[in-house]
Amino acid sequence: MEKGTGRTDANPSAGSKFLKIGALVFMASGLAWAVNAARPQAEAPPTLQSERSLEAVRQDLASTLPVVRAQAVVALAQLQDQDSVLPLRTLLRGDASPAVRGVAAIALGSLKDTASTPAIAALLAEDKDISPDVVLDALGRMGDPAGATAVLPFLNADSDVLRLQAVEALVAMQAQAQGKAILRMALANQDLEKAKNFAVVLGKLKVASAQDYLIGLARNTPPSPTLSASYLALGRIASTHAVAVLSEAMGRDFVKGRENAVQALLLIRSPEALPRMFPYLTHGDREVRFSAAEIIAEIPDARSGPKLLQALATHEAKVVGPAAYALGRLKYLPAQPELAALLANPASPERETLARSFGWMGSKDHIPQLIQTLRETDGEGRYGAAWSLGILEATEAVDDLQKAANGSSTKLANLSIEALGMIRSEKSLPYLAQKAHTNPELATTILASIANVPGTPARLALEKFANHADLRVSRPALQGLAQRKDASAVPALIQMIDTATPDNRKQVYFALSAVTGHKYATASEWRHWYAKAQAAPGGSQP
């Protein structure tokens, strides 16, 4: 739901952890970067460190210089080069450089070479020159349950980073077979911080036999990351016996615990939670009110619609928003007259949610009222109206949405442009193209909308913007071409290899990979592929 509240685990994200090279730093400090570079980067297009052929990089594995070998390992891992597995195994077992051995372990994990799992796991006991966090990372990326036994002891590590990595590795391995062993460790544990990691891993592995342990944590732990982790774990194991304790947690001041309790109830989806949610619709905290409405909306029950409509009819300011949200999500059509009457009154509270309710319901009969709301000179009702008109694919609203996008409100402009993309009408293309030229700060939203419009004119517009000098414009245009996966864009993308900036060239390669399914890292390789495709009978792509 649109409340701006993110719900995450009680642990820090994997992307925020630090790489501890340990002895590798002292023995090969110049290679520390290589181990880090071999780790996955969010949304990074596949590319080599430089424009070199794949065969040349493979040959670097035999270099006498450790730094060159490490660079080659990193590049091959990023390219997911399966043909490099055998030489990487050799490096793992016998390279003189600990850093190269560590990078090779991570690369083999990335390549899912499960035959290497025993050798990588053995590093934890046999190779003291490689920091355990590097090995845990490699095993986690491998995702092979055969490595789970070697990882288990690190759930009791003194280092919170190692404990977190152990959790992530076991989850990546889907090590449900270790559930009983993990639960025994958890029951023997007396450390509150470690209990957090046990709760997370038991929940993520869906160890149902841990229910009593987790409920005990939820009832007896003071407000802390461990308490919030226990709530979410109960949701992940779908513990209906935990509904009462989780519902009570929603009304407490511990915000993170409250958020995780809501998420847990959404995972459990038990009708037993519904009677406990309706009293929260009048809670003093808006976040609590909407969280209760979300749970009601996610657990369909024939009794909920009439009860919500009865609450809405009171016009109580606190109730209007959450009741409208739940009624819309439940698509309870008898509520439409009351919702329409409230939306028509400029003094009503939560008019954005009131307008959105018609989009959730799929209520095309109220498009004229939504257009009228969009035309208002101010007020939050316009935001919900723009969103609903897009959801409803209201082609008759294109002109009004374009006018709204030209106003002074950035939020309304973005919502209106997104709505035009959802409507997918070629009629809006000239406007969107002009808007991208005059408002490059909105280009990400504009070009995403253009990418949603089918047909050749939209593709040609994206190709034109992909050559724009402003990265705010060219980057999202290339992303749009990748999203469309239209083979007709390949000739233009091949031409862009020569005209794109060095940074954008990587995006061009990424778009070509998305469209063609091939992965090449140099301009010469892509040109060779394209020439071969053109020479094939009929000029079809190989």
Coordinates of C-alpha atoms in Angstrom, one line a residue:
M1 CA 0.0 0.0 0.0
E2 CA 1.1 3.6 -0.5
K3 CA 2.1 4.5 3.0
G4 CA 5.8 5.0 2.6
T5 CA 6.7 2.5 5.2
G6 CA 9.3 -0.1 4.3
R7 CA 9.3 -3.4 6.2
T8 CA 12.6 -5.2 6.4
D9 CA 14.2 -7.8 8.5
A10 CA 15.8 -7.1 11.8
N11 CA 19.3 -7.6 10.3
P12 CA 21.2 -5.2 8.1
S13 CA 21.0 -5.8 4.4
A14 CA 23.6 -7.9 2.6
G15 CA 24.7 -4.9 0.6
S16 CA 25.7 -3.0 3.7
K17 CA 28.1 -5.6 5.1
F18 CA 31.9 -4.9 5.1
L19 CA 34.4 -7.3 3.5
K20 CA 37.0 -8.4 6.0
I21 CA 40.0 -9.7 4.1
G22 CA 42.0 -10.5 7.3
A23 CA 45.3 -12.1 6.4
L24 CA 44.7 -11.5 2.7
V25 CA 45.2 -7.8 3.2
F26 CA 48.6 -8.3 4.8
M27 CA 49.8 -10.8 2.3
A28 CA 48.4 -9.3 -0.8
S29 CA 47.0 -5.9 0.1
G30 CA 46.9 -4.9 -3.6
L31 CA 44.3 -7.6 -4.3
A32 CA 41.8 -6.7 -1.6
W33 CA 39.7 -4.9 -4.1
A34 CA 39.5 -8.0 -6.2
V35 CA 37.7 -10.0 -3.6
N36 CA 35.2 -7.2 -3.2
A37 CA 34.7 -6.7 -6.9
A38 CA 33.8 -10.4 -7.4
R39 CA 30.8 -9.9 -5.1
P40 CA 27.5 -9.2 -6.9
Q41 CA 26.7 -5.6 -7.6
A42 CA 23.0 -4.5 -7.6
E43 CA 21.7 -4.1 -11.1
A44 CA 25.1 -3.8 -12.7
P45 CA 25.1 -4.8 -16.4
P46 CA 27.6 -7.6 -17.2
T47 CA 30.9 -6.2 -18.3
L48 CA 34.6 -6.8 -18.2
Q49 CA 37.0 -4.4 -16.4
S50 CA 38.1 -3.3 -19.8
E51 CA 37.3 -3.8 -23.5
R52 CA 39.2 -7.1 -24.0
S53 CA 38.1 -10.3 -25.6
L54 CA 36.9 -13.2 -23.5
E55 CA 39.8 -15.4 -24.6
A56 CA 42.3 -12.8 -23.6
V57 CA 40.9 -12.6 -20.2
R58 CA 40.9 -16.4 -19.8
Q59 CA 44.6 -16.4 -20.7
D60 CA 45.3 -14.0 -17.9
L61 CA 44.5 -16.8 -15.4
A62 CA 47.9 -18.2 -16.2
S63 CA 49.8 -14.9 -15.5
T64 CA 52.7 -14.9 -13.2
L65 CA 51.3 -11.8 -11.5
P66 CA 48.7 -12.4 -8.8
V67 CA 47.0 -9.1 -9.5
V68 CA 46.4 -10.1 -13.1
R69 CA 45.1 -13.5 -12.2
A70 CA 42.7 -11.9 -9.7
Q71 CA 41.5 -9.3 -12.2
A72 CA 40.8 -12.1 -14.7
V73 CA 38.9 -14.1 -12.1
V74 CA 36.7 -11.1 -11.3
A75 CA 35.9 -10.5 -14.9
L76 CA 35.1 -14.1 -15.7
A77 CA 32.8 -14.2 -12.7
Q78 CA 31.0 -11.1 -13.7
L79 CA 30.5 -12.6 -17.2
Q80 CA 29.3 -15.9 -15.8
D81 CA 31.8 -17.7 -18.0
Q82 CA 31.2 -21.4 -17.4
D83 CA 34.1 -22.4 -19.6
S84 CA 36.5 -21.0 -16.9
V85 CA 35.4 -23.4 -14.2
L86 CA 38.2 -25.9 -14.5
P87 CA 41.0 -23.4 -14.3
L88 CA 39.3 -21.6 -11.5
R89 CA 39.2 -24.9 -9.6
T90 CA 42.9 -25.2 -10.1
L91 CA 43.4 -21.7 -8.7
L92 CA 41.2 -22.5 -5.7
R93 CA 43.2 -25.6 -4.7
G94 CA 46.7 -24.5 -5.4
D95 CA 47.3 -20.8 -6.1
A96 CA 50.1 -19.4 -4.1
S97 CA 48.2 -16.2 -3.4
P98 CA 45.5 -16.3 -0.7
A99 CA 43.7 -13.4 -2.3
V100 CA 43.5 -15.3 -5.6
R101 CA 42.3 -18.4 -3.9
G102 CA 39.6 -16.3 -2.1
V103 CA 38.5 -14.7 -5.3
A104 CA 38.4 -18.0 -7.1
A105 CA 36.1 -19.4 -4.3
I106 CA 33.7 -16.5 -4.7
A107 CA 33.8 -16.9 -8.5
L108 CA 33.1 -20.6 -8.4
G109 CA 30.2 -19.9 -6.0
S110 CA 28.8 -17.3 -8.5
L111 CA 29.1 -19.8 -11.3
K112 CA 27.2 -22.4 -9.2
D113 CA 30.0 -25.0 -9.6
T114 CA 28.6 -27.3 -6.9
A115 CA 31.4 -29.8 -7.5
S116 CA 33.6 -27.2 -5.8
T117 CA 31.4 -27.0 -2.6
P118 CA 33.5 -29.5 -0.5
A119 CA 36.8 -27.8 -1.4
I120 CA 35.4 -24.3 -0.6
A121 CA 33.9 -25.5 2.7
A122 CA 37.2 -27.1 3.6
L123 CA 38.8 -23.7 3.4
L124 CA 37.1 -22.8 6.7
A125 CA 39.1 -25.4 8.5
E126 CA 42.2 -25.8 6.4
D127 CA 43.1 -22.4 4.9
K128 CA 43.7 -19.9 7.7
D129 CA 45.0 -17.3 5.3
I130 CA 41.5 -16.7 3.9
S131 CA 39.1 -14.8 6.1
P132 CA 35.9 -16.9 7.0
D133 CA 33.7 -14.2 5.7
V134 CA 35.1 -14.7 2.2
V135 CA 34.4 -18.4 2.3
L136 CA 30.9 -17.9 3.8
D137 CA 30.2 -15.4 0.9
A138 CA 31.3 -18.0 -1.6
L139 CA 29.2 -20.8 -0.1
G140 CA 26.2 -18.5 0.1
R141 CA 26.5 -17.6 -3.6
M142 CA 26.9 -21.3 -4.4
G143 CA 23.6 -22.1 -2.7
D144 CA 24.5 -25.8 -2.3
P145 CA 23.0 -27.5 0.8
A146 CA 26.0 -29.7 0.9
G147 CA 27.9 -26.8 2.4
A148 CA 25.4 -26.2 5.2
T149 CA 27.2 -28.3 7.9
A150 CA 30.3 -26.3 7.6
V151 CA 28.3 -23.0 8.0
L152 CA 26.3 -24.0 11.1
P153 CA 29.0 -23.2 13.7
F154 CA 29.1 -19.6 12.6
L155 CA 25.6 -19.0 13.9
N156 CA 27.4 -18.9 17.2
A157 CA 30.3 -16.7 16.1
D158 CA 31.2 -13.7 18.2
S159 CA 31.2 -11.5 15.1
D160 CA 27.7 -10.2 14.2
V161 CA 28.9 -10.0 10.5
L162 CA 29.9 -13.6 10.4
R163 CA 26.6 -14.6 12.1
L164 CA 24.7 -12.6 9.5
Q165 CA 26.7 -14.2 6.6
A166 CA 26.0 -17.6 8.1
V167 CA 22.2 -16.9 8.1
E168 CA 22.4 -15.6 4.5
A169 CA 24.3 -18.6 3.3
L170 CA 22.0 -21.1 4.9
V171 CA 19.0 -19.4 3.5
A172 CA 20.6 -19.3 0.0
M173 CA 21.2 -23.0 0.4
Q174 CA 17.6 -23.6 1.3
A175 CA 19.1 -25.7 4.2
Q176 CA 15.7 -26.8 5.6
A177 CA 17.3 -30.2 6.4
Q178 CA 19.3 -28.4 9.1
G179 CA 16.2 -27.0 10.8
K180 CA 16.3 -29.3 13.8
A181 CA 20.0 -28.7 14.3
I182 CA 19.5 -24.9 14.2
L183 CA 16.6 -25.1 16.6
R184 CA 18.7 -27.1 19.1
M185 CA 21.4 -24.4 18.9
A186 CA 18.8 -21.7 19.4
L187 CA 17.3 -23.4 22.5
A188 CA 20.8 -23.7 24.0
N189 CA 21.6 -20.1 23.3
Q190 CA 21.5 -17.4 26.1
D191 CA 22.7 -14.4 24.0
L192 CA 20.0 -11.9 23.0
E193 CA 21.9 -10.7 20.0
K194 CA 22.5 -14.3 18.7
A195 CA 18.8 -15.0 19.3
K196 CA 18.0 -12.5 16.6
N197 CA 20.0 -14.4 14.0
F198 CA 18.5 -17.7 15.1
A199 CA 15.0 -16.2 14.7
V200 CA 15.8 -14.9 11.3
V201 CA 17.2 -18.1 9.9
L202 CA 14.5 -20.3 11.5
G203 CA 11.8 -18.0 9.9
K204 CA 13.4 -17.8 6.5
L205 CA 13.9 -21.6 6.4
K206 CA 10.3 -22.0 7.5
V207 CA 11.1 -24.3 10.4
A208 CA 7.6 -24.9 11.7
S209 CA 8.9 -26.9 14.7
A210 CA 10.4 -23.6 16.0
Q211 CA 6.9 -22.2 16.7
D212 CA 7.0 -22.5 20.5
Y213 CA 10.6 -21.1 20.7
L214 CA 9.6 -18.1 18.6
I215 CA 6.4 -17.4 20.5
G216 CA 8.5 -17.5 23.6
L217 CA 10.8 -14.9 22.2
A218 CA 7.9 -12.8 21.1
R219 CA 6.4 -12.8 24.6
N220 CA 9.4 -12.5 26.8
T221 CA 11.9 -10.3 24.8
P222 CA 12.1 -6.6 25.5
P223 CA 11.8 -4.2 22.6
S224 CA 14.8 -4.9 20.4
P225 CA 15.9 -6.1 17.0
T226 CA 15.5 -9.7 18.4
L227 CA 11.9 -9.0 19.3
S228 CA 11.0 -7.6 15.8
A229 CA 12.9 -10.6 14.2
S230 CA 10.8 -13.0 16.2
Y231 CA 7.6 -11.4 15.0
L232 CA 8.6 -11.7 11.3
A233 CA 9.8 -15.3 11.8
L234 CA 6.4 -16.2 13.2
G235 CA 4.9 -14.9 10.0
R236 CA 7.2 -16.8 7.8
I237 CA 6.4 -20.1 9.5
A238 CA 2.7 -19.2 9.2
S239 CA 2.0 -19.6 12.9
T240 CA -1.7 -19.1 13.5
H241 CA -1.1 -19.6 17.2
A242 CA 0.8 -16.3 17.1
V243 CA -2.1 -14.2 15.8
A244 CA -2.9 -12.8 19.3
V245 CA 0.6 -11.8 20.2
L246 CA 1.2 -10.2 16.8
S247 CA -2.1 -8.3 16.9
E248 CA -1.2 -6.9 20.3
A249 CA 2.2 -5.8 19.0
M250 CA 0.4 -3.6 16.5
G251 CA -0.8 -1.3 19.2
R252 CA 2.5 -0.8 20.9
D253 CA 5.0 2.0 20.7
F254 CA 7.9 -0.2 19.4
V255 CA 7.7 0.9 15.7
K256 CA 9.9 -1.7 14.2
G257 CA 8.2 -4.5 16.1
R258 CA 4.9 -3.1 15.0
E259 CA 5.9 -3.1 11.3
N260 CA 7.2 -6.6 11.5
A261 CA 4.0 -7.8 13.3
V262 CA 1.9 -6.3 10.5
Q263 CA 4.1 -8.1 7.9
A264 CA 3.8 -11.3 9.8
L265 CA 0.0 -11.1 10.0
L266 CA -0.1 -10.5 6.2
L267 CA 2.0 -13.6 5.7
I268 CA -0.2 -15.7 8.0
R269 CA -3.5 -14.5 6.5
S270 CA -5.6 -15.9 9.2
P271 CA -9.3 -14.8 9.5
E272 CA -8.7 -14.9 13.3
A273 CA -6.9 -11.6 12.9
L274 CA -9.8 -9.7 11.5
P275 CA -11.8 -9.1 14.7
R276 CA -8.7 -7.7 16.2
M277 CA -8.1 -5.3 13.3
F278 CA -11.3 -3.3 13.3
P279 CA -10.7 -1.5 16.6
Y280 CA -7.4 -0.2 15.2
L281 CA -9.3 1.7 12.5
T282 CA -9.8 4.5 15.1
H283 CA -6.3 4.3 16.5
G284 CA -4.5 7.6 17.1
D285 CA -1.6 6.7 14.8
R286 CA -2.4 6.9 11.1
E287 CA 0.2 4.2 10.3
V288 CA -1.6 1.8 12.6
R289 CA -5.0 2.6 11.1
F290 CA -3.8 1.9 7.6
S291 CA -1.9 -1.2 8.6
A292 CA -5.1 -2.6 10.1
A293 CA -6.9 -1.7 6.8
E294 CA -4.2 -3.5 4.8
I295 CA -4.6 -6.7 6.8
I296 CA -8.4 -6.5 6.4
A297 CA -8.0 -6.0 2.7
E298 CA -5.6 -8.9 2.4
I299 CA -7.8 -11.5 4.2
P300 CA -11.1 -11.5 2.3
D301 CA -14.2 -12.2 4.4
A302 CA -17.8 -11.6 3.5
R303 CA -18.4 -9.8 6.7
S304 CA -15.7 -7.2 6.2
G305 CA -17.3 -5.1 3.5
P306 CA -20.5 -4.3 5.4
K307 CA -18.6 -3.5 8.6
L308 CA -16.2 -1.2 6.7
L309 CA -19.1 0.6 5.0
Q310 CA -20.8 1.1 8.3
A311 CA -17.6 2.6 9.7
L312 CA -17.2 4.8 6.6
A313 CA -20.8 6.1 6.9
T314 CA -19.9 7.7 10.3
H315 CA -17.6 10.1 8.3
E316 CA -15.3 10.0 11.3
A317 CA -12.1 11.7 10.1
K318 CA -9.8 8.9 11.4
V319 CA -11.9 6.1 9.8
V320 CA -12.5 7.5 6.3
G321 CA -9.0 6.8 4.9
P322 CA -8.4 3.3 6.1
A323 CA -12.0 2.3 5.4
A324 CA -11.8 3.6 1.9
Y325 CA -8.5 1.8 1.3
A326 CA -9.8 -1.5 2.5
L327 CA -13.2 -1.2 0.7
G328 CA -11.3 -0.4 -2.5
R329 CA -8.9 -3.2 -2.2
L330 CA -11.7 -5.6 -1.4
K331 CA -13.6 -4.3 -4.4
Y332 CA -16.7 -3.9 -2.3
L333 CA -18.9 -2.2 -5.0
P334 CA -21.9 -1.3 -2.6
A335 CA -19.6 1.3 -1.1
Q336 CA -19.3 3.3 -4.3
P337 CA -22.1 5.8 -3.6
E338 CA -20.7 6.7 -0.2
L339 CA -17.2 6.9 -1.5
A340 CA -18.3 9.1 -4.4
A341 CA -20.2 11.4 -2.0
L342 CA -17.2 11.8 0.2
L343 CA -14.8 12.5 -2.7
A344 CA -17.2 15.1 -4.1
N345 CA -16.8 17.1 -0.8
P346 CA -13.6 19.1 -0.9
A347 CA -13.7 19.2 2.9
S348 CA -13.5 15.4 3.3
P349 CA -10.3 13.9 4.8
E350 CA -8.1 11.5 2.9
R351 CA -9.3 12.5 -0.5
E352 CA -6.3 10.9 -2.2
T353 CA -7.3 7.5 -0.8
L354 CA -10.9 8.1 -1.7
A355 CA -10.0 8.7 -5.3
R356 CA -7.7 5.7 -5.4
S357 CA -10.5 3.5 -4.1
F358 CA -12.1 3.7 -7.5
G359 CA -9.0 2.5 -9.2
W360 CA -8.7 -0.5 -6.9
M361 CA -12.3 -1.3 -7.6
G362 CA -11.8 -1.0 -11.3
S363 CA -14.8 1.4 -11.3
K364 CA -14.9 2.9 -14.8
D365 CA -18.4 4.4 -14.1
H366 CA -16.7 7.0 -12.0
I367 CA -14.1 8.2 -14.5
P368 CA -16.0 11.5 -15.1
Q369 CA -15.9 12.3 -11.4
L370 CA -12.1 11.4 -11.3
I371 CA -11.5 13.7 -14.2
Q372 CA -13.4 16.5 -12.4
T373 CA -11.3 15.9 -9.3
L374 CA -8.1 16.0 -11.4
R375 CA -9.1 19.4 -12.7
E376 CA -9.2 20.9 -9.2
T377 CA -6.7 23.7 -8.6
D378 CA -5.3 22.1 -5.5
G379 CA -5.8 19.4 -3.0
E380 CA -4.6 15.8 -2.6
G381 CA -7.6 14.4 -4.3
R382 CA -5.9 15.1 -7.6
Y383 CA -3.1 12.7 -6.8
G384 CA -5.5 9.8 -6.3
A385 CA -7.5 10.8 -9.3
A386 CA -4.5 10.8 -11.6
W387 CA -3.4 7.3 -10.3
S388 CA -6.9 5.8 -10.7
L389 CA -7.3 7.2 -14.3
G390 CA -4.1 5.4 -15.2
I391 CA -5.2 2.2 -13.6
L392 CA -8.5 2.4 -15.3
E393 CA -6.8 3.1 -18.7
A394 CA -9.1 6.1 -19.2
T395 CA -8.2 7.2 -22.7
E396 CA -10.7 10.1 -22.4
A397 CA -8.5 11.5 -19.6
V398 CA -5.3 11.9 -21.7
D399 CA -5.7 15.6 -22.4
D400 CA -6.5 16.4 -18.7
L401 CA -3.5 14.3 -17.5
Q402 CA -1.2 16.2 -19.8
K403 CA -2.5 19.5 -18.4
A404 CA -2.1 18.2 -14.9
A405 CA 1.5 17.2 -15.7
N406 CA 2.3 20.8 -16.7
G407 CA 1.3 22.2 -13.3
S408 CA 3.5 23.3 -10.4
S409 CA 3.1 20.1 -8.4
T410 CA 6.0 17.7 -9.0
K411 CA 4.1 14.9 -7.4
L412 CA 1.0 15.4 -9.6
A413 CA 3.3 15.7 -12.7
N414 CA 4.9 12.3 -12.0
L415 CA 1.6 10.6 -11.2
S416 CA 0.0 12.0 -14.4
I417 CA 2.9 11.0 -16.5
E418 CA 2.9 7.5 -15.0
A419 CA -0.9 7.4 -15.7
L420 CA -0.2 8.2 -19.4
G421 CA 2.1 5.3 -19.5
M422 CA -0.5 3.0 -18.0
I423 CA -3.1 4.2 -20.6
R424 CA -0.5 3.3 -23.3
S425 CA -2.0 5.6 -25.9
E426 CA 0.1 6.7 -28.9
K427 CA -1.9 10.0 -28.7
S428 CA 0.3 11.0 -25.7
L429 CA 3.7 10.3 -27.4
P430 CA 4.2 13.8 -28.9
Y431 CA 3.5 15.3 -25.5
L432 CA 5.7 12.9 -23.6
A433 CA 8.6 13.5 -26.1
Q434 CA 8.3 17.2 -25.7
K435 CA 8.1 17.0 -22.0
A436 CA 11.3 14.9 -21.9
H437 CA 13.1 17.7 -23.8
T438 CA 11.8 20.5 -21.6
N439 CA 11.9 18.7 -18.2
P440 CA 14.9 16.4 -18.1
E441 CA 14.5 16.1 -14.3
L442 CA 11.3 14.1 -15.0
A443 CA 12.9 12.0 -17.8
T444 CA 13.0 8.8 -15.8
T445 CA 9.2 8.8 -15.3
I446 CA 8.6 10.1 -18.9
L447 CA 10.7 7.5 -20.7
A448 CA 9.3 4.7 -18.6
S449 CA 5.9 5.8 -19.8
I450 CA 7.0 5.9 -23.4
A451 CA 8.5 2.4 -23.0
N452 CA 5.0 1.2 -22.0
V453 CA 3.4 2.5 -25.2
P454 CA 3.4 -0.2 -27.9
G455 CA 4.3 0.3 -31.5
T456 CA 7.2 1.6 -33.7
P457 CA 6.8 5.4 -32.9
A458 CA 7.5 4.7 -29.2
R459 CA 10.5 2.6 -30.0
L460 CA 11.9 5.3 -32.4
A461 CA 11.4 7.9 -29.7
L462 CA 13.4 5.8 -27.2
E463 CA 16.2 5.3 -29.7
K464 CA 16.4 9.1 -30.3
F465 CA 16.5 9.8 -26.5
A466 CA 19.1 7.1 -26.0
N467 CA 21.5 9.3 -28.0
H468 CA 20.8 12.4 -25.9
A469 CA 23.8 14.1 -24.4
D470 CA 22.1 14.4 -21.0
L471 CA 22.6 11.2 -19.0
R472 CA 19.3 11.9 -17.2
V473 CA 17.6 11.3 -20.5
S474 CA 19.8 8.7 -22.3
R475 CA 20.1 6.3 -19.4
P476 CA 16.3 5.8 -18.8
A477 CA 15.8 5.6 -22.6
L478 CA 18.3 2.7 -22.9
Q479 CA 16.6 1.1 -19.9
G480 CA 13.3 1.4 -21.7
L481 CA 14.7 -0.3 -24.8
A482 CA 16.0 -3.1 -22.6
Q483 CA 12.5 -3.4 -21.0
R484 CA 10.7 -3.6 -24.3
K485 CA 13.0 -6.4 -25.7
D486 CA 12.1 -5.4 -29.2
A487 CA 14.5 -6.9 -31.7
S488 CA 13.8 -4.0 -34.1
A489 CA 15.9 -1.9 -31.8
V490 CA 19.1 -3.9 -32.4
P491 CA 20.5 -2.0 -35.4
A492 CA 20.1 1.3 -33.6
L493 CA 21.8 -0.1 -30.4
I494 CA 24.7 -1.5 -32.5
Q495 CA 25.2 2.0 -33.9
M496 CA 25.1 3.5 -30.4
I497 CA 28.2 1.5 -29.5
D498 CA 30.3 4.1 -31.4
T499 CA 28.4 7.2 -30.3
A500 CA 27.7 6.4 -26.6
T501 CA 29.8 7.8 -23.8
P502 CA 32.0 5.1 -22.0
D503 CA 29.5 4.9 -19.1
N504 CA 26.5 4.6 -21.4
R505 CA 28.2 2.1 -23.6
K506 CA 27.8 -0.4 -20.7
Q507 CA 24.1 0.4 -20.7
V508 CA 24.0 -0.2 -24.5
Y509 CA 25.6 -3.7 -24.0
F510 CA 23.0 -4.3 -21.2
A511 CA 20.2 -3.4 -23.5
L512 CA 21.6 -5.6 -26.3
S513 CA 21.8 -8.5 -23.9
A514 CA 18.2 -7.9 -22.7
V515 CA 16.9 -7.8 -26.3
T516 CA 19.0 -10.6 -27.8
G517 CA 19.7 -12.9 -24.9
H518 CA 23.5 -12.8 -25.7
K519 CA 26.2 -11.6 -23.4
Y520 CA 29.2 -9.9 -24.9
A521 CA 31.5 -7.4 -23.2
T522 CA 33.3 -5.6 -26.0
A523 CA 32.3 -3.6 -29.0
S524 CA 34.2 -5.9 -31.4
E525 CA 32.3 -9.0 -30.0
W526 CA 28.9 -7.3 -30.5
R527 CA 29.8 -6.1 -34.0
H528 CA 31.0 -9.6 -34.9
W529 CA 27.8 -11.1 -33.6
Y530 CA 25.7 -8.6 -35.5
A531 CA 27.7 -9.1 -38.7
K532 CA 27.1 -12.9 -38.4
A533 CA 23.4 -12.3 -37.8
Q534 CA 23.1 -10.1 -40.9
A535 CA 24.9 -12.7 -43.0
A536 CA 22.6 -15.5 -41.9
P537 CA 19.8 -16.5 -44.3
G538 CA 17.2 -13.8 -44.2
G539 CA 19.4 -11.6 -42.0
S540 CA 17.8 -13.1 -38.8
Q541 CA 19.5 -13.0 -35.5
P542 CA 21.3 -16.2 -34.4

